[in-house]
Every structure is written in C-alpha cells, then in structure tokens.
C-alpha cells in the first residue's frame, strides 16, 4: 500500500468515526441510551392535559393529549367548523406536517421527548368526530434537521 493510500484510508476512518460519534451524540436513542419510557409519556400527557381544551386558531381546538402505542405522544385536535370531506387531506397533511416538524424539532416543550426517541402524532377530527387528518413526526426527522443545521453552520 502506498503512503497516499494509507493517508487516505486513515483520513476516511477518522471522518467515519467522527460522523458516527456525532450521530450517536445527537440521537443516543438509536442504541437505547436515554430512551423515554411510557411513564414519561403519561407524565407529559397528564401535565399538558390540565391546560385543555385550547383553541389554537378560530378553526382548531386541541382537545386531548395521550400516550400512543409504544413511544408515541398523540395530540388530538378538532376542526370545529369543518367536515372531513371538506378537507384536502393530502395537501393539508403535508403542509401541517412540515410546520409541525419545524416546531417540534426546535420547540423547547417537545424537543426533549423527540430527542429521547418519541414519535409525535397529530390526529385531526371534524366537528362530528370523524378523522380528517393524521400524521406523525418521527425522531429521525429531527435528527436530519439537526444534521443539516450542523453542516450549514
């Protein structure tokens, strides 16, 4: 092996180790360290539910916060003046998911949960209680956002 090849191999190894270390530093839940528990989710649900119901805007009311399946926190909203068939689920879901992702991944309230491996799910029901929208923000979504921020700095 030539000297240049050895230097390149050594440099590539250092970069790989730093990348894996940075990834695990940002998301230790990937290997089970610092993972949230179902008790953590029950506590968060209990504390946040005390402030409900809460009008988010003239059309949307947050009615319930509860632990979901596994490591999932579920936020249930009601669209107070709409029927499910009046909602363009595909475009509304994508638009709201992007907004939620930006908020969750940087918000002081939920960022610690997501950093500990918790999926945050939003469920919107219409005025009659029929489900109109459902989407989730996964911990990996926030990891990619943090990695992009780190690279652009």
Coordinates of C-alpha atoms in Angstrom, one line a residue:
X1 CA 0.0 0.0 0.0
X2 CA 1.4 3.4 -0.9
X3 CA 1.8 6.2 1.5
X4 CA -1.0 8.3 -0.1
X5 CA -3.5 5.3 0.1
X6 CA -2.7 4.8 3.8
X7 CA -3.2 8.5 4.5
X8 CA -6.5 8.5 2.6
X9 CA -7.6 5.3 4.5
X10 CA -6.6 6.9 7.8
X11 CA -8.5 10.2 7.0
X12 CA -11.6 8.3 5.8
X13 CA -11.6 6.3 9.1
X14 CA -11.3 9.4 11.2
X15 CA -14.2 11.1 9.3
X16 CA -16.3 7.9 9.7
X17 CA -15.7 7.7 13.4
X18 CA -16.5 11.4 13.9
X19 CA -19.7 11.1 11.8
X20 CA -20.9 8.1 13.8
X21 CA -19.9 9.8 17.1
X22 CA -21.8 12.9 16.1
X23 CA -24.8 10.8 15.1
X24 CA -24.9 9.0 18.4
X25 CA -24.3 12.3 20.3
X26 CA -27.4 13.7 18.6
X27 CA -29.5 10.6 18.8
X28 CA -28.4 8.3 21.6
X29 CA -31.9 6.7 21.5
X30 CA -30.7 4.9 18.3
X31 CA -28.8 2.5 20.6
X32 CA -31.2 2.7 23.5
X33 CA -29.4 5.3 25.6
X34 CA -31.7 7.8 27.3
X35 CA -34.8 6.5 25.7
X36 CA -38.1 7.8 27.0
X37 CA -40.4 5.5 28.9
X38 CA -44.1 5.0 28.8
X39 CA -44.2 6.6 32.3
X40 CA -42.5 9.7 30.8
X41 CA -45.3 9.9 28.2
X42 CA -48.0 9.5 30.8
X43 CA -46.5 12.3 32.9
X44 CA -46.3 14.7 29.9
X45 CA -49.8 13.8 28.9
X46 CA -51.1 14.5 32.4
X47 CA -49.3 17.8 32.7
X48 CA -50.3 19.1 29.3
X49 CA -53.9 17.9 29.5
X50 CA -54.5 20.1 32.5
X51 CA -54.4 23.1 30.1
X52 CA -57.1 21.7 27.7
X53 CA -59.2 22.3 25.7
X54 CA -57.2 25.0 24.0
X55 CA -58.2 27.0 20.9
X56 CA -55.2 27.0 18.6
X57 CA -56.9 29.2 16.0
X58 CA -60.5 30.0 15.1
X59 CA -61.0 26.6 13.4
X60 CA -58.8 24.3 15.5
X61 CA -59.1 23.2 19.1
X62 CA -56.6 20.9 20.9
X63 CA -58.7 18.6 23.0
X64 CA -56.6 15.7 24.2
X65 CA -53.0 14.6 24.7
X66 CA -52.3 11.0 25.4
X67 CA -49.6 8.3 25.1
X68 CA -49.9 6.2 22.0
X69 CA -48.6 2.8 21.1
X70 CA -45.0 2.3 22.2
X71 CA -43.0 5.5 22.3
X72 CA -45.7 7.8 20.8
X73 CA -47.3 11.0 22.1
X74 CA -50.7 11.7 20.4
X75 CA -52.2 15.2 20.1
X76 CA -55.9 15.2 19.2
X77 CA -57.4 18.3 17.6
X78 CA -61.0 19.1 16.5
X79 CA -61.7 21.2 13.4
X80 CA -64.7 23.0 14.9
X81 CA -66.3 24.3 11.7
X82 CA -65.3 21.6 9.1
X83 CA -66.4 18.2 7.9
X84 CA -63.8 15.6 7.0
X85 CA -64.9 15.6 3.3
X86 CA -64.2 19.4 3.1
X87 CA -60.6 18.9 4.0
X88 CA -58.0 18.2 1.3
X89 CA -56.2 15.6 3.4
X90 CA -53.2 15.1 1.2
X91 CA -52.1 18.8 0.9
X92 CA -53.3 19.8 4.4
X93 CA -51.5 16.8 5.9
X94 CA -48.2 17.6 4.2
X95 CA -48.4 21.3 5.0
X96 CA -49.2 20.8 8.6
X97 CA -46.6 18.0 8.9
X98 CA -43.8 20.4 7.7
X99 CA -45.0 23.1 10.1
X100 CA -45.2 20.6 13.0
X101 CA -41.8 19.2 12.2
X102 CA -40.2 22.6 12.2
X103 CA -41.9 23.4 15.5
X104 CA -41.3 20.0 17.3
X105 CA -37.6 19.7 16.3
X106 CA -36.9 23.2 17.7
X107 CA -39.6 23.7 20.4
X108 CA -38.5 23.6 24.0
X109 CA -41.6 21.6 25.1
X110 CA -41.4 18.6 22.7
X111 CA -37.8 18.6 21.6
X112 CA -36.5 16.7 24.6
X113 CA -39.1 13.9 24.1
X114 CA -38.3 13.6 20.4
X115 CA -34.6 13.6 21.3
X116 CA -35.4 10.6 23.5
X117 CA -37.0 8.6 20.7
X118 CA -40.6 9.6 20.9
X119 CA -42.8 9.8 17.8
X120 CA -45.3 12.7 17.9
X121 CA -48.6 12.1 16.2
X122 CA -51.3 14.6 15.3
X123 CA -54.9 13.5 14.7
X124 CA -57.5 15.9 13.5
X125 CA -61.2 15.1 13.6
X126 CA -64.0 17.1 12.1
X127 CA -66.9 18.7 14.0
X128 CA -68.7 15.4 14.1
X129 CA -65.7 13.4 15.3
X130 CA -64.7 11.7 12.0
X131 CA -61.0 11.6 11.4
X132 CA -59.9 14.1 8.8
X133 CA -56.1 14.0 9.1
X134 CA -53.3 12.0 10.8
X135 CA -49.6 12.5 10.5
X136 CA -46.5 11.9 12.6
X137 CA -43.1 13.4 13.2
X138 CA -40.5 10.8 13.9
X139 CA -37.3 11.2 15.9
X140 CA -35.3 10.6 12.7
X141 CA -37.0 13.6 11.1
X142 CA -35.5 15.9 13.8
X143 CA -32.1 14.1 13.6
X144 CA -31.9 15.0 9.9
X145 CA -32.9 18.6 10.6
X146 CA -30.2 18.9 13.3
X147 CA -27.6 17.3 11.0
X148 CA -28.5 19.8 8.2
X149 CA -28.2 22.7 10.7
X150 CA -24.8 21.4 11.9
X151 CA -23.5 21.1 8.3
X152 CA -24.7 24.5 7.3
X153 CA -23.0 26.2 10.3

